[in-house]
Amino acid sequence: MTTETVVARLDDIEPGTARRVQVDGRPVALVRCGDHVYAISDICSHANVSLSEGEVLCAEREIECWKHGSTFSLRTGEPTCLPAVVPVAVYPVTVDGGDVLLDVGLDGGGEG
């Protein structure tokens, strides 16, 4: 059984940016680097603020929390610098015909 949900259109997310969506009550940051989209929990594990408001670092495949500067891997959710030490969830993403589909049924699962 698939639990994928259409959450956006690829053309609605500018390359190098993040966009917050709610899926099944969960805040998720959709992050576009080129034509690839990553989905990561939108809540920083250190300060409980929105990651989608932070800087997207496409070359590193990371997003930076605007509050204290922690960065998180878009592939694994692992923090890559302090002060955060707890990873955030990442979710599988598929782009199909320009639709961005997200599966939040698989928590914290590494590369998306």
Coordinates of C-alpha atoms in Angstrom, one line a residue:
M1 CA 0.0 0.0 0.0
T2 CA 1.4 3.4 -1.0
T3 CA 1.2 6.3 1.3
E4 CA 2.6 8.9 -1.1
T5 CA 0.8 12.2 -1.2
V6 CA 1.2 15.0 -3.8
V7 CA 2.5 18.0 -1.8
A8 CA 3.7 20.4 -4.4
R9 CA 4.6 21.0 -8.0
L10 CA 8.3 21.0 -8.8
D11 CA 7.9 24.3 -10.7
D12 CA 6.5 25.9 -7.5
I13 CA 9.8 25.3 -5.6
E14 CA 12.7 27.5 -6.8
P15 CA 16.1 25.8 -7.1
G16 CA 18.2 26.4 -4.0
T17 CA 15.1 27.1 -1.7
A18 CA 13.0 25.4 0.9
R19 CA 9.3 25.4 1.3
R20 CA 7.2 24.3 4.3
V21 CA 4.3 21.9 3.8
Q22 CA 2.1 20.0 6.3
V23 CA 1.6 16.3 5.7
D24 CA -0.6 14.3 8.1
G25 CA 0.0 17.0 10.7
R26 CA 3.7 17.0 10.3
P27 CA 5.7 20.1 9.2
V28 CA 8.1 19.1 6.4
A29 CA 10.6 21.2 4.6
L30 CA 10.8 20.5 0.9
V31 CA 14.2 21.5 -0.3
R32 CA 15.1 21.8 -4.0
C33 CA 18.6 21.5 -5.3
G34 CA 18.6 21.5 -9.1
D35 CA 15.9 19.0 -10.1
H36 CA 16.2 17.0 -7.0
V37 CA 13.9 17.5 -4.0
Y38 CA 14.6 16.4 -0.5
A39 CA 12.1 16.3 2.4
I40 CA 13.3 16.8 6.0
S41 CA 11.4 17.6 9.2
D42 CA 10.9 21.3 9.3
I43 CA 11.6 21.5 13.0
C44 CA 15.2 22.0 14.2
S45 CA 16.0 19.4 16.8
H46 CA 18.0 22.0 18.8
A47 CA 15.7 25.0 19.0
N48 CA 12.3 24.0 17.8
V49 CA 12.3 26.5 14.9
S50 CA 11.5 26.2 11.2
L51 CA 14.3 24.8 9.1
S52 CA 12.6 25.9 5.9
E53 CA 13.3 29.5 6.8
G54 CA 17.1 28.8 6.9
E55 CA 19.7 28.8 4.1
V56 CA 19.9 26.0 1.7
L57 CA 23.4 24.8 0.9
C58 CA 23.0 22.8 -2.2
A59 CA 26.7 22.0 -2.8
E60 CA 26.8 20.4 0.6
R61 CA 23.3 19.0 0.4
E62 CA 22.5 20.7 3.8
I63 CA 20.1 23.2 5.3
E64 CA 21.1 25.6 8.0
C65 CA 18.9 26.6 10.9
W66 CA 18.5 30.3 10.9
K67 CA 18.3 30.5 14.7
H68 CA 21.7 29.1 15.9
G69 CA 23.5 28.0 12.7
S70 CA 23.2 24.2 13.0
T71 CA 23.3 22.5 9.6
F72 CA 21.5 19.2 8.8
S73 CA 22.2 16.7 6.0
L74 CA 19.3 16.7 3.5
R75 CA 20.2 13.0 2.8
T76 CA 20.3 11.6 6.3
G77 CA 18.9 14.3 8.7
E78 CA 22.1 14.1 10.7
P79 CA 23.4 17.4 12.2
T80 CA 26.7 18.4 10.6
C81 CA 27.6 21.1 13.1
L82 CA 26.8 22.2 16.6
P83 CA 24.8 23.1 18.5
A84 CA 22.3 20.5 17.3
V85 CA 23.3 16.9 18.1
V86 CA 20.0 15.1 17.4
P87 CA 19.1 14.2 13.8
V88 CA 15.8 15.1 12.3
A89 CA 13.6 12.9 10.2
V90 CA 13.9 12.6 6.4
Y91 CA 11.2 11.3 4.1
P92 CA 11.2 9.6 0.7
V93 CA 10.4 12.0 -2.2
T94 CA 9.5 11.2 -5.8
V95 CA 9.0 13.6 -8.6
D96 CA 6.5 12.3 -11.1
G97 CA 5.3 14.3 -14.1
G98 CA 6.1 17.5 -12.2
D99 CA 4.3 16.5 -9.1
V100 CA 6.3 16.2 -5.8
L101 CA 5.1 13.1 -3.9
L102 CA 6.1 12.6 -0.3
D103 CA 5.8 9.5 1.9
V104 CA 5.7 10.4 5.6
G105 CA 4.8 6.9 6.6
L106 CA 8.5 6.0 6.7
D107 CA 10.1 8.1 9.5
G108 CA 13.7 9.0 9.7
G109 CA 14.7 6.7 7.0
G110 CA 18.0 8.1 5.6
E111 CA 18.4 9.1 1.9
G112 CA 15.3 10.3 0.2

